[in-house]
Amino acid sequence: MSDRDQVTIFDVAKTAGVSGSTVSRVVNGYEHIAPRTRAKVLAAMEELGYVADTRARSLAGGKTNVIGVLVDGMGSAFMTELLRGIDDAISSSGMDMMLCTTNSRVGKEVEYATKLANGMVDGLVVAIPSELSLYLSTLKDRSVPHVLIDIDNEDRDTSMVKVDNRSGARRMTEHLLGLGHRRISMITGNLDVESARERIVGFREAMADAGLVDTDELVVPGDFNRPSGYEAAVELLARPVPPTAIFASSDEMAFGVMRAAAERGMLVPEHLTVVGFDDVPESSWVQPALTTVRQPIQEIGRRAIGLLLDEIRSPGGGAVSLELKTSLVARASSGPPSDVGAMQRHTAPQS
Amino acid sequence: MSDRDQVTIFDVAKTAGVSGSTVSRVVNGYEHIAPRTRAKVLAAMEELGYVADTRARSLAGGKTNVIGVLVDGMGSAFMTELLRGIDDAISSSGMDMMLCTTNSRVGKEVEYATKLANGMVDGLVVAIPSELSLYLSTLKDRSVPHVLIDIDNEDRDTSMVKVDNRSGARRMTEHLLGLGHRRISMITGNLDVESARERIVGFREAMADAGLVDTDELVVPGDFNRPSGYEAAVELLARPVPPTAIFASSDEMAFGVMRAAAERGMLVPEHLTVVGFDDVPESSWVQPALTTVRQPIQEIGRRAIGLLLDEIRSPGGGAVSLELKTSLVARASSGPPSDVGAMQRHTAPQS
DNA sequence: CTGAAAGCGCTTACAG
DNA sequence: CTGAAAGCGCTTACAG
């Protein structure tokens, strides 16, 4: 019940024999303070176990020292890595993180963004495919520093960080082409997400360069998650003329593809080449190890926080966009296409 | 720069032609208000786009409507599931979540707990093996509602939720014994964690009941994570007389064991039985599907929030401990022990 | 059913 | 280098 045994700045002031303002100054590391005064205050703080009240501090115009992070869910390996990078950067800067999860509930993102903008945080990083138009203006009006991750934003005056999805997908497709594949299928990510769309573009470009323009039936929909990769593969492998290689837009989906292949008795890469995108930790762990497009996931998070911190510390610096590079990681799951005879035996065993 | 275009309760009051107190009352759903007055206020709020300032509200004695969650990291599948349950329960109660990650940094947990206790949240759930003694008293002094997950706490006056690790481990061991195994090895979890210790006890009890009392060399250390399971298995399988079954204290470690077995050319369960604990989603996905002890992970999170909400809404109800049941899920990774000849061929191929 | 006023714990010009 | 005072936006007795 006794909620009032909180030690305030005035308690400290009294036992140190100074004013509240002075205590506030030493707490905030203000420079021009007599060494003796500072020492007395510090001693009093220590003695009383003073801890600043974040709410009051921020209400009065100070900083909250917390950064808000808006994501849709934290289930995927990609998100786990991203959050690790974000959390790393936040805590090594001495700030705290407030993670808000929308779980794809419509409206939640706006609610959180507005709430957070209302003084709960010093800045905000948003990593969900979202209807930015609904709250980006609020963030700007309130001049809440913010940076977007992997989100498309027409007006280039918001800071953001992303990777070169298009050329990553392009290079992977060229890798498959170079191995001799022609019937290459791509399983897409959630098309609401900018990066999913960019990967398709990269894939199509490379295919077109190889003279393969009719790719429509080779591009099948997925949503970045494992089950969707599995289902798409089941359908693809059941086709009369199945692809010899499947390029999943995420490693997670590639694992689903591998599962579908295994169930059909197909060996990877002998009977089917399977590649992914992301390079999550599990990709080098699975058997066979997954060939994939590596994106520096943790780095993305760290950079986003870096940008945010810059803006928080010296506002008005203008928006900056970062595009990080991807790279091809060739491992065991990709190889030359199997001959048609072998494919037939495997793809239509029950016919 | 203009940080002051925030719509306050007084702006609303003015355009509605009432006092600030009245606005506050309708915002907080106070009952005795004239319908017409309420309507006017609501209209004004709508018109102005009013959003309550959480800091001010809480400073003035109201609720923050946010629940703090303290974990050490969110990398594991177990934690992902737990957080899903927690987040679910929090958001369906209309509150928000503030997730703090210590990443095993010493001191961080105390820092966070103190800060959160200082008015940032209405309540706190702690799910890290931690030196509670360092801050539990702070939580109590400030009467901040809190509940512990999976944490040992001597004085039974703190609410907590856990599962019956001991009998779960016992049943799994009996399952293996029933299959005919005698040389059963257990890879433990991080011994700082209560549940890891309880699982060992359950294992030992079942072994002792079967007359197997000399289990010391069969119990090897792990830390719940995949690599530690892999490493422990590498060591175990290289022994002159390796175990015929390995019971990993977490599914994650069991996956590591499977990997080690595969590298040695051993088939699961033909040559080696591998079982885990937790039943994370991946366990029914891997090949062969993992036999494991199921704990209702999301439910643990939901229950913890339930307890917390009860305490927040009607304080002083006293501490309550919940122990949820585990159950055995027999899948494909467990079977009868292989004969000694087969074991020898596989375990010492290079000797 | 409604308003005026004090107070939550802090920060920040303004003086000195 | 330090203090007194106002104010951040809200809630809550206290009156009426």
XYZ file of C-alpha atoms (C1' of nucleotides) in Angstrom:
734
model
C 0.000 0.000 0.000
C 2.727 2.419 0.960
C 3.608 3.591 -2.479
C 5.267 6.678 -1.164
C 8.536 5.474 0.180
C 10.159 6.597 -2.998
C 13.306 8.588 -2.463
C 13.000 11.887 -4.271
C 15.478 14.445 -5.355
C 14.442 16.559 -2.387
C 15.206 13.861 0.115
C 18.656 13.701 -1.365
C 18.879 17.486 -1.340
C 18.026 17.639 2.311
C 20.524 15.074 3.478
C 23.180 16.631 1.267
C 22.336 20.114 2.459
C 21.802 21.538 -1.018
C 18.857 22.431 -3.217
C 16.873 20.154 -5.447
C 18.175 21.905 -8.526
C 21.687 21.043 -7.556
C 20.861 17.420 -7.058
C 19.198 17.391 -10.433
C 22.355 18.809 -11.950
C 24.664 16.220 -10.554
C 22.254 13.452 -11.458
C 22.334 14.692 -15.026
C 26.075 15.091 -15.157
C 25.990 18.853 -15.455
C 29.514 20.206 -15.549
C 29.874 23.342 -13.520
C 29.509 22.011 -10.045
C 31.883 22.400 -7.142
C 33.626 19.093 -6.539
C 32.718 19.163 -2.885
C 29.072 19.770 -3.615
C 29.014 16.949 -6.105
C 30.661 14.621 -3.626
C 28.111 15.424 -0.948
C 25.235 14.833 -3.321
C 26.692 11.603 -4.589
C 27.147 10.390 -1.046
C 23.572 11.263 -0.168
C 22.274 9.503 -3.278
C 24.229 6.444 -2.390
C 23.096 6.496 1.193
C 19.450 6.871 0.310
C 19.515 4.588 -2.697
C 18.112 7.232 -4.978
C 16.771 6.155 -8.364
C 15.460 8.773 -10.755
C 11.812 8.623 -11.646
C 11.669 8.244 -15.381
C 8.144 9.544 -15.709
C 8.816 12.758 -13.877
C 12.071 13.315 -15.602
C 10.599 12.958 -19.004
C 7.484 14.946 -18.195
C 9.616 17.811 -17.048
C 11.343 17.922 -20.371
C 14.216 15.557 -19.885
C 14.872 12.389 -21.769
C 13.243 9.044 -21.117
C 16.319 7.135 -22.151
C 14.141 4.507 -23.680
C 13.830 3.597 -27.301
C 10.646 2.087 -28.618
C 10.779 -0.796 -31.036
C 7.755 -1.727 -33.077
C 7.633 -5.186 -34.651
C 4.843 -7.483 -35.681
C 6.060 -10.629 -34.014
C 9.193 -12.163 -32.687
C 8.719 -15.728 -33.783
C 11.045 -15.904 -36.736
C 14.759 -16.475 -36.669
C 15.185 -13.352 -38.745
C 13.389 -11.216 -36.218
C 15.284 -12.822 -33.374
C 18.555 -11.842 -34.985
C 17.351 -8.381 -35.820
C 16.209 -7.798 -32.270
C 19.493 -9.065 -30.992
C 21.285 -6.418 -33.026
C 18.863 -3.749 -31.914
C 19.020 -4.712 -28.275
C 22.786 -4.850 -28.411
C 23.090 -1.378 -29.771
C 20.495 0.065 -27.443
C 21.961 -1.292 -24.302
C 25.519 -0.488 -25.151
C 24.368 3.095 -25.580
C 23.040 2.971 -22.049
C 19.422 3.245 -23.032
C 16.570 0.851 -22.510
C 14.311 -0.810 -24.999
C 10.559 -0.933 -25.066
C 9.438 -3.639 -27.429
C 5.923 -3.516 -28.784
C 4.471 -6.378 -30.735
C 1.467 -5.933 -32.933
C 1.061 -9.607 -33.817
C -0.411 -8.359 -37.048
C -3.384 -6.890 -35.254
C -4.650 -4.055 -37.336
C -4.758 -0.785 -35.527
C -2.225 -1.843 -32.926
C 0.645 -0.285 -34.779
C -1.032 3.075 -34.897
C -2.011 2.827 -31.272
C 1.506 1.993 -30.191
C 3.133 4.564 -32.408
C 0.879 7.292 -31.072
C 1.317 6.266 -27.489
C 5.043 6.006 -27.764
C 5.193 9.317 -29.560
C 3.361 10.797 -26.614
C 6.392 10.977 -24.446
C 7.063 7.372 -23.649
C 10.254 7.153 -25.632
C 13.024 9.287 -27.020
C 12.864 7.583 -30.370
C 11.271 4.808 -32.295
C 12.338 2.119 -34.718
C 9.660 0.514 -36.799
C 10.154 -2.884 -38.374
C 6.759 -3.945 -39.588
C 5.223 -3.791 -42.988
C 2.713 -1.146 -42.137
C 0.349 1.535 -43.164
C 2.797 4.250 -42.322
C 0.522 6.923 -43.665
C -1.591 6.414 -40.566
C 0.983 7.677 -38.136
C 4.126 8.861 -39.816
C 2.781 12.397 -39.787
C 2.137 12.147 -36.048
C 5.744 11.185 -35.503
C 6.874 14.094 -37.593
C 4.530 16.612 -35.998
C 5.713 15.659 -32.566
C 9.265 15.541 -33.891
C 9.863 12.101 -32.449
C 13.048 10.711 -33.968
C 12.329 7.512 -35.848
C 13.860 5.122 -38.315
C 12.303 2.487 -40.499
C 13.695 -0.960 -41.166
C 12.966 -2.706 -44.411
C 9.997 -0.506 -45.115
C 9.153 1.218 -48.285
C 8.558 4.900 -47.872
C 7.815 7.050 -50.847
C 8.797 10.424 -49.484
C 12.475 10.141 -48.867
C 12.510 12.267 -45.784
C 12.428 9.509 -43.210
C 15.543 7.649 -42.152
C 15.651 3.982 -42.980
C 17.896 1.005 -43.350
C 17.502 -1.917 -45.680
C 19.576 -4.308 -47.756
C 19.991 -4.606 -51.495
C 17.414 -7.326 -51.859
C 17.208 -6.926 -55.568
C 20.821 -7.547 -56.382
C 20.985 -10.281 -53.746
C 18.179 -12.153 -55.462
C 19.749 -11.427 -58.797
C 23.070 -12.935 -57.799
C 21.452 -16.013 -56.353
C 19.489 -16.547 -59.527
C 22.662 -16.161 -61.557
C 24.302 -18.735 -59.317
C 21.535 -21.215 -60.101
C 21.630 -20.361 -63.770
C 25.390 -20.869 -63.737
C 24.893 -24.314 -62.268
C 22.830 -25.147 -65.330
C 19.319 -24.719 -63.957
C 16.624 -23.306 -66.215
C 13.428 -24.304 -64.499
C 13.981 -22.267 -61.366
C 11.048 -21.562 -59.155
C 10.820 -18.732 -56.669
C 8.634 -18.835 -53.586
C 7.895 -15.249 -52.648
C 7.644 -13.636 -49.254
C 4.667 -11.687 -47.979
C 4.017 -9.201 -50.760
C 3.070 -6.485 -48.303
C 6.729 -6.362 -47.494
C 8.910 -4.268 -49.742
C 11.851 -6.643 -49.584
C 9.700 -9.532 -50.809
C 8.809 -7.537 -53.870
C 12.379 -6.508 -54.526
C 13.563 -10.085 -54.420
C 11.095 -11.010 -57.118
C 12.371 -8.208 -59.285
C 15.953 -9.401 -58.874
C 14.933 -12.921 -59.750
C 13.037 -11.864 -62.844
C 15.841 -9.656 -64.062
C 18.383 -12.431 -63.895
C 16.024 -14.866 -65.571
C 15.280 -12.388 -68.320
C 18.975 -11.810 -68.862
C 19.258 -15.518 -69.480
C 16.462 -15.309 -71.993
C 13.899 -16.780 -69.635
C 11.086 -14.294 -69.717
C 8.102 -16.474 -69.139
C 8.491 -16.874 -65.396
C 4.939 -16.323 -64.278
C 4.143 -19.893 -63.402
C 7.504 -20.313 -61.723
C 6.813 -17.607 -59.152
C 4.576 -18.916 -56.419
C 3.316 -17.148 -53.308
C 4.592 -17.664 -49.784
C 4.650 -15.545 -46.653
C 8.225 -15.958 -45.350
C 7.212 -18.624 -42.848
C 8.157 -22.259 -42.921
C 4.746 -23.825 -43.557
C 4.150 -21.667 -46.594
C 7.452 -22.862 -48.043
C 6.479 -26.435 -47.414
C 3.096 -26.056 -49.039
C 4.414 -24.234 -52.046
C 7.023 -26.953 -52.553
C 4.481 -29.726 -52.280
C 2.572 -28.096 -55.093
C 5.649 -27.408 -57.202
C 7.061 -30.892 -56.891
C 3.768 -32.435 -57.864
C 3.738 -30.646 -61.197
C 4.175 -32.636 -64.390
C 7.361 -30.739 -65.058
C 8.686 -29.644 -61.699
C 11.465 -27.114 -61.236
C 15.017 -28.381 -60.793
C 15.783 -25.627 -58.332
C 13.666 -23.770 -55.807
C 14.664 -20.334 -54.593
C 12.799 -19.525 -51.395
C 12.648 -15.852 -50.427
C 13.565 -16.733 -46.876
C 15.630 -19.464 -45.242
C 12.646 -20.363 -43.142
C 10.676 -21.253 -46.260
C 13.685 -23.103 -47.675
C 13.561 -25.390 -44.635
C 9.953 -26.089 -45.496
C 10.988 -26.929 -49.045
C 13.625 -29.336 -47.779
C 11.024 -31.075 -45.705
C 8.712 -31.442 -48.690
C 11.559 -32.839 -50.771
C 12.495 -35.330 -48.063
C 8.930 -36.544 -47.813
C 8.957 -37.180 -51.521
C 12.162 -39.153 -51.195
C 14.168 -36.550 -53.046
C 17.734 -35.829 -52.103
C 19.037 -32.284 -51.867
C 20.937 -31.248 -53.947
C 21.124 -34.460 -56.023
C 17.496 -34.361 -57.082
C 16.585 -30.828 -56.209
C 18.504 -27.671 -55.478
C 17.099 -25.609 -52.628
C 18.314 -22.133 -51.749
C 17.131 -19.408 -49.428
C 17.555 -15.800 -48.423
C 18.659 -14.319 -45.063
C 21.312 -16.647 -43.710
C 19.822 -17.169 -40.306
C 21.945 -19.191 -37.873
C 20.088 -22.396 -38.564
C 21.056 -22.316 -42.222
C 24.607 -23.370 -41.593
C 23.348 -25.931 -39.161
C 20.822 -27.884 -41.230
C 21.829 -30.874 -43.289
C 22.631 -30.225 -46.061
C 23.796 -26.747 -45.163
C 21.753 -24.169 -47.018
C 23.021 -22.070 -49.886
C 21.574 -18.637 -49.295
C 21.854 -14.880 -49.672
C 23.410 -13.505 -46.573
C 22.131 -10.282 -45.155
C 23.866 -8.785 -42.133
C 20.805 -9.058 -39.952
C 22.202 -7.921 -36.647
C 24.053 -5.159 -38.404
C 20.790 -3.854 -39.810
C 19.489 -3.509 -36.289
C 22.629 -1.873 -35.023
C 22.713 0.618 -37.848
C 19.104 1.545 -37.324
C 19.806 2.313 -33.699
C 22.906 4.222 -34.692
C 20.887 6.453 -36.979
C 18.250 6.915 -34.326
C 20.760 7.849 -31.669
C 22.319 10.409 -33.975
C 18.959 11.996 -34.522
C 18.124 11.945 -30.840
C 21.399 13.542 -29.840
C 21.485 16.143 -32.565
C 18.047 16.615 -34.069
C 17.451 18.117 -37.439
C 20.265 16.310 -39.166
C 17.942 15.273 -41.942
C 16.866 11.847 -43.061
C 19.411 9.313 -44.143
C 18.868 5.967 -45.860
C 21.304 3.142 -45.516
C 21.448 0.217 -47.871
C 23.599 -2.651 -46.683
C 25.101 -5.227 -48.995
C 24.058 -8.831 -49.293
C 26.369 -11.636 -50.321
C 26.024 -15.084 -51.737
C 26.855 -17.960 -49.433
C 27.215 -21.150 -51.443
C 26.860 -24.215 -49.273
C 25.766 -27.797 -49.845
C 22.136 -27.454 -50.870
C 22.768 -26.262 -54.406
C 24.216 -28.254 -57.293
C 23.734 -28.975 -60.967
C 20.270 -29.998 -62.112
C 19.492 -33.697 -62.088
C 18.758 -35.309 -65.424
C 15.181 -35.539 -66.555
C 14.962 -39.297 -66.122
C 15.876 -39.052 -62.474
C 13.363 -36.281 -61.983
C 10.585 -38.245 -63.536
C 11.215 -41.225 -61.351
C 10.983 -39.062 -58.310
C 8.299 -36.629 -59.138
C 5.690 -39.048 -60.349
C 6.263 -42.256 -58.448
C 2.625 -42.945 -57.870
C 1.381 -42.236 -61.374
C 11.593 21.370 -32.488
C 7.967 22.097 -31.684
C 7.435 19.481 -29.068
C 4.456 21.267 -27.662
C 1.695 20.602 -30.073
C 0.467 17.887 -27.764
C -3.238 18.020 -27.117
C -3.832 18.146 -23.389
C -6.784 17.479 -21.244
C -7.306 21.216 -20.948
C -7.510 21.727 -24.662
C -10.240 19.156 -24.696
C -11.858 20.786 -21.695
C -11.951 24.152 -23.400
C -13.494 22.992 -26.634
C -15.995 20.875 -24.712
C -16.814 23.722 -22.377
C -16.126 21.784 -19.196
C -13.330 21.516 -16.647
C -10.194 19.429 -16.864
C -11.377 17.245 -14.021
C -14.416 16.304 -15.982
C -12.407 15.385 -19.033
C -10.166 13.275 -16.853
C -13.219 11.498 -15.532
C -14.624 10.580 -18.880
C -11.215 9.528 -20.123
C -10.995 7.159 -17.201
C -14.485 5.817 -17.580
C -15.775 7.304 -14.369
C -19.436 6.495 -13.918
C -21.377 9.411 -12.577
C -21.284 11.765 -15.471
C -24.184 13.352 -17.248
C -24.658 11.693 -20.599
C -24.669 15.027 -22.384
C -21.438 16.088 -20.722
C -19.780 12.835 -21.636
C -20.927 13.167 -25.215
C -19.510 16.668 -25.495
C -16.175 15.570 -24.077
C -15.985 12.536 -26.310
C -16.725 14.691 -29.320
C -14.007 17.149 -28.361
C -11.504 14.344 -27.819
C -12.307 12.944 -31.180
C -12.088 16.311 -32.863
C -8.737 17.153 -31.320
C -7.280 13.660 -31.528
C -6.541 13.536 -27.858
C -4.180 10.841 -26.592
C -3.484 10.574 -22.891
C 0.054 11.174 -21.744
C 1.118 8.029 -19.991
C 3.873 9.675 -18.004
C 1.675 12.333 -16.544
C -1.128 9.960 -15.837
C 1.078 7.607 -13.963
C 2.961 10.350 -12.122
C -0.282 11.738 -10.880
C -1.193 8.454 -9.349
C -2.970 6.682 -12.144
C -1.972 3.491 -13.827
C 0.611 3.158 -16.569
C -1.195 0.287 -18.214
C 2.096 -1.272 -19.058
C 3.505 -4.497 -17.763
C 7.220 -5.012 -17.571
C 8.728 -8.307 -18.636
C 12.247 -9.210 -17.627
C 14.019 -11.967 -19.548
C 17.629 -12.755 -20.255
C 17.381 -13.246 -23.964
C 14.886 -14.070 -26.622
C 16.910 -16.332 -28.815
C 15.531 -19.680 -27.866
C 12.406 -21.297 -29.171
C 11.274 -21.778 -25.599
C 11.509 -18.084 -24.851
C 9.809 -17.227 -28.107
C 6.844 -19.367 -27.141
C 6.774 -18.039 -23.620
C 6.815 -14.462 -24.830
C 4.064 -15.241 -27.259
C 1.888 -16.419 -24.400
C 2.793 -13.411 -22.312
C 2.240 -10.934 -25.098
C -1.054 -12.548 -25.957
C -2.367 -12.246 -22.469
C -1.095 -8.727 -21.997
C -2.572 -7.332 -25.123
C -5.881 -9.031 -24.764
C -6.134 -7.360 -21.384
C -5.667 -4.035 -23.108
C -2.305 -3.343 -21.559
C 1.069 -2.883 -23.176
C 4.269 -4.772 -22.688
C 7.706 -3.437 -21.949
C 10.249 -6.122 -22.611
C 13.656 -5.824 -21.014
C 16.481 -8.107 -21.969
C 19.478 -8.545 -19.761
C 21.438 -10.735 -22.156
C 22.971 -12.233 -19.065
C 24.704 -8.994 -18.197
C 25.190 -8.961 -14.505
C 23.647 -6.006 -12.805
C 21.231 -5.334 -15.627
C 18.440 -7.247 -13.988
C 18.701 -5.210 -10.828
C 18.896 -2.006 -12.783
C 15.833 -2.845 -14.804
C 13.859 -4.130 -11.875
C 14.551 -0.977 -9.899
C 13.778 1.316 -12.767
C 10.580 -0.461 -13.636
C 9.578 -0.512 -10.012
C 10.031 3.231 -10.008
C 6.770 3.908 -11.695
C 7.364 2.723 -15.218
C 5.003 -0.205 -14.999
C 1.999 -1.455 -13.110
C 3.513 -4.861 -12.627
C 6.420 -7.040 -13.515
C 7.004 -10.599 -14.606
C 10.480 -11.972 -14.199
C 11.665 -14.945 -16.223
C 15.387 -15.072 -15.672
C 17.440 -17.196 -13.358
C 18.478 -14.370 -11.135
C 19.814 -13.138 -7.889
C 16.398 -12.188 -6.657
C 17.709 -11.224 -3.270
C 19.130 -8.130 -4.926
C 15.819 -6.570 -5.777
C 12.892 -8.619 -4.580
C 12.732 -6.525 -1.442
C 12.613 -3.358 -3.527
C 9.632 -4.713 -5.388
C 7.949 -5.563 -2.137
C 8.737 -2.271 -0.444
C 7.311 -0.340 -3.348
C 4.471 -2.843 -3.500
C 4.921 -3.410 -7.205
C 2.920 -6.471 -8.190
C 5.185 -9.134 -9.616
C 5.256 -12.774 -10.550
C 8.146 -15.117 -11.167
C 8.354 -17.713 -13.908
C 10.377 -20.823 -13.397
C 12.353 -19.290 -10.592
C 13.111 -20.782 -7.277
C 12.163 -18.608 -4.390
C 12.627 -19.794 -0.864
C 10.165 -17.579 0.916
C 6.834 -18.616 -0.438
C 5.332 -15.175 -0.422
C 5.919 -14.268 -4.018
C 3.609 -15.425 -6.779
C 5.100 -17.739 -9.333
C 4.305 -20.210 -12.048
C 6.276 -23.245 -13.039
C 5.789 -26.776 -14.323
C 6.331 -30.100 -12.636
C 9.781 -30.602 -14.071
C 10.613 -33.343 -11.698
C 7.794 -35.684 -12.536
C 8.122 -34.830 -16.202
C 11.740 -35.940 -16.186
C 10.766 -38.946 -14.135
C 8.160 -40.060 -16.622
C 10.478 -39.629 -19.545
C 13.129 -41.675 -17.824
C 10.586 -44.386 -17.094
C 9.619 -44.336 -20.757
C 13.225 -44.983 -21.740
C 13.601 -47.627 -19.073
C 10.422 -49.265 -20.318
C 11.890 -49.398 -23.798
C 14.719 -51.446 -22.349
C 17.391 -48.790 -21.985
C 19.755 -48.965 -19.019
C 22.643 -46.785 -20.053
C 20.681 -43.559 -20.244
C 22.564 -40.319 -20.240
C 21.141 -36.961 -19.260
C 22.459 -33.670 -20.546
C 21.527 -31.064 -17.983
C 20.390 -27.499 -18.462
C 22.052 -24.460 -16.942
C 22.284 -25.369 -13.278
C 21.538 -21.828 -12.191
C 18.042 -22.539 -13.332
C 15.764 -24.271 -10.886
C 14.006 -26.316 -13.544
C 17.309 -27.751 -14.751
C 18.015 -29.026 -11.273
C 14.557 -30.468 -10.867
C 14.864 -32.413 -14.082
C 18.006 -34.040 -12.826
C 16.244 -35.056 -9.649
C 13.416 -36.639 -11.605
C 15.867 -38.495 -13.766
C 17.822 -39.793 -10.814
C 14.731 -40.888 -8.974
C 13.482 -42.965 -11.874
C 16.906 -44.477 -12.409
C 17.202 -45.335 -8.737
C 13.792 -46.949 -8.762
C 15.089 -49.204 -11.505
C 18.068 -50.060 -9.372
C 20.428 -47.799 -11.271
C 22.006 -45.697 -8.589
C 25.393 -45.010 -10.022
C 24.377 -42.316 -12.475
C 27.118 -39.790 -11.870
C 29.006 -40.333 -15.059
C 25.797 -40.483 -17.055
C 24.821 -36.952 -16.123
C 26.744 -34.433 -18.187
C 26.512 -30.651 -18.155
C 24.803 -28.511 -20.768
C 23.252 -25.063 -20.782
C 19.926 -25.581 -22.606
C 21.320 -24.334 -25.905
C 21.898 -26.346 -29.030
C 25.689 -26.228 -29.188
C 26.051 -27.518 -25.662
C 23.870 -30.493 -26.562
C 25.984 -31.174 -29.578
C 29.218 -31.020 -27.657
C 27.990 -33.171 -24.831
C 26.802 -35.782 -27.322
C 30.110 -35.799 -29.156
C 31.798 -36.608 -25.893
C 29.224 -39.208 -24.866
C 29.250 -41.052 -28.159
C 33.014 -41.248 -28.152
C 33.063 -43.142 -24.879
C 34.151 -46.780 -24.847
C 30.711 -47.715 -23.650
C 28.357 -45.029 -24.880
C 24.778 -44.603 -23.690
C 21.987 -46.184 -25.738
C 19.714 -43.257 -25.021
C 20.351 -39.590 -24.426
C 17.861 -37.483 -22.528
C 18.520 -33.811 -23.214
C 17.027 -31.360 -20.721
C 15.772 -29.209 -23.576
C 14.624 -29.899 -27.122
C 17.183 -27.444 -28.344
C 19.977 -29.604 -26.935
C 18.296 -32.715 -28.316
C 18.637 -31.222 -31.786
C 22.323 -30.828 -31.118
C 22.499 -34.469 -30.083
C 20.789 -35.523 -33.302
C 23.329 -33.608 -35.265
C 26.199 -35.287 -33.439
C 24.645 -38.688 -34.047
C 24.185 -37.965 -37.739
C 27.800 -36.904 -38.082
C 28.808 -40.195 -36.600
C 26.639 -42.026 -39.058
C 24.237 -43.150 -36.378
C 20.543 -43.465 -37.091
C 17.945 -42.228 -34.633
C 16.292 -44.185 -33.080
C 17.816 -47.365 -34.580
C 21.262 -46.763 -33.139
C 20.535 -44.134 -30.562
C 17.441 -42.911 -28.809
C 17.283 -39.159 -28.380
C 14.654 -37.379 -26.320
C 14.174 -33.845 -25.116
C 12.171 -31.587 -22.846
C 9.881 -28.650 -23.694
C 8.124 -29.611 -26.907
C 8.907 -26.502 -28.864
C 7.253 -26.248 -32.285
C 10.317 -27.498 -34.120
C 10.213 -30.810 -32.253
C 7.314 -32.140 -34.221
C 8.893 -30.823 -37.366
C 12.355 -32.371 -37.259
C 13.043 -35.764 -38.780
C 12.684 -38.022 -36.914
C 10.103 -36.198 -34.836
C 11.340 -35.768 -31.294
C 10.007 -37.657 -28.310
C 9.850 -35.110 -25.541
C 8.240 -33.879 -22.348
C 5.641 -31.349 -23.258
C 5.230 -28.304 -21.136
C 2.445 -25.858 -21.933
C 4.827 -23.030 -22.672
C 2.427 -20.378 -23.843
C 0.085 -21.295 -21.051
C 2.810 -20.601 -18.531
C 3.077 -17.091 -19.869
C -0.645 -16.553 -19.915
C -1.053 -17.788 -16.372
C 1.717 -15.564 -15.127
C 0.008 -12.549 -16.625
C -3.295 -13.691 -15.207
C -1.845 -13.800 -11.721
C -0.221 -10.429 -12.208
C -3.405 -8.821 -13.437
C -5.286 -10.168 -10.437
C -2.755 -8.631 -8.127
C -2.788 -5.320 -9.983
C -6.548 -5.062 -9.939
C -7.038 -6.176 -6.375
C -3.799 -5.877 -4.427
C -3.136 -7.716 -1.254
C -4.596 -10.991 -2.388
C -1.512 -12.804 -1.215
C 1.000 -14.811 -3.163
C -0.065 -17.787 -5.211
C 2.070 -20.448 -6.855
C 0.897 -22.350 -9.859
C 2.389 -25.611 -10.986
C 1.313 -26.741 -14.435
C 1.466 -30.322 -15.582
C 3.840 -31.748 -18.138
C 3.080 -34.702 -20.345
C 5.026 -37.246 -22.295
C 4.877 -36.980 -26.061
C 6.231 -40.145 -27.637
C 7.262 -39.592 -31.227
C 9.757 -41.195 -33.573
C 13.092 -40.489 -31.945
C 12.834 -43.072 -29.200
C 12.919 -46.843 -29.547
C 14.431 -49.944 -28.036
C 18.181 -49.973 -27.490
C 20.291 -51.253 -30.340
C 22.303 -54.424 -29.701
C 25.825 -54.049 -28.445
C 27.386 -55.232 -31.694
C 25.704 -52.537 -33.679
C 26.700 -49.969 -31.121
C 30.292 -50.975 -31.224
C 30.429 -50.742 -34.978
C 29.132 -47.243 -34.819
C 30.752 -45.819 -31.802
C 34.303 -46.788 -32.453
C 34.680 -46.815 -36.201
C 38.101 -45.244 -36.138
C 39.597 -47.302 -33.346
C -22.779 15.512 -11.383
C -18.903 19.099 -11.704
C -15.031 22.506 -10.653
C -10.808 24.657 -8.316
C -6.670 23.409 -6.368
C -2.886 20.751 -4.830
C 0.463 17.546 -5.873
C 3.057 13.547 -8.375
C 9.020 14.069 -9.086
C 11.641 16.207 -11.970
C 14.001 20.025 -15.266
C 14.977 24.438 -16.679
C 15.337 29.186 -17.471
C 16.013 33.111 -14.451
C 18.559 35.366 -10.980
C 22.354 35.986 -8.353
C 28.589 27.568 -8.898
C 23.799 27.455 -6.692
C 18.804 28.397 -5.344
C 13.681 29.633 -5.802
C 9.994 29.111 -8.773
C 7.255 27.705 -12.544
C 5.690 24.144 -15.250
C 5.392 19.305 -17.675
C -0.044 16.741 -18.113
C -2.607 14.380 -15.361
C -5.455 12.528 -10.977
C -7.697 13.001 -6.851
C -9.659 14.349 -2.647
C -12.355 18.349 -1.261
C -16.254 21.210 -1.861
C -20.438 22.173 -3.610
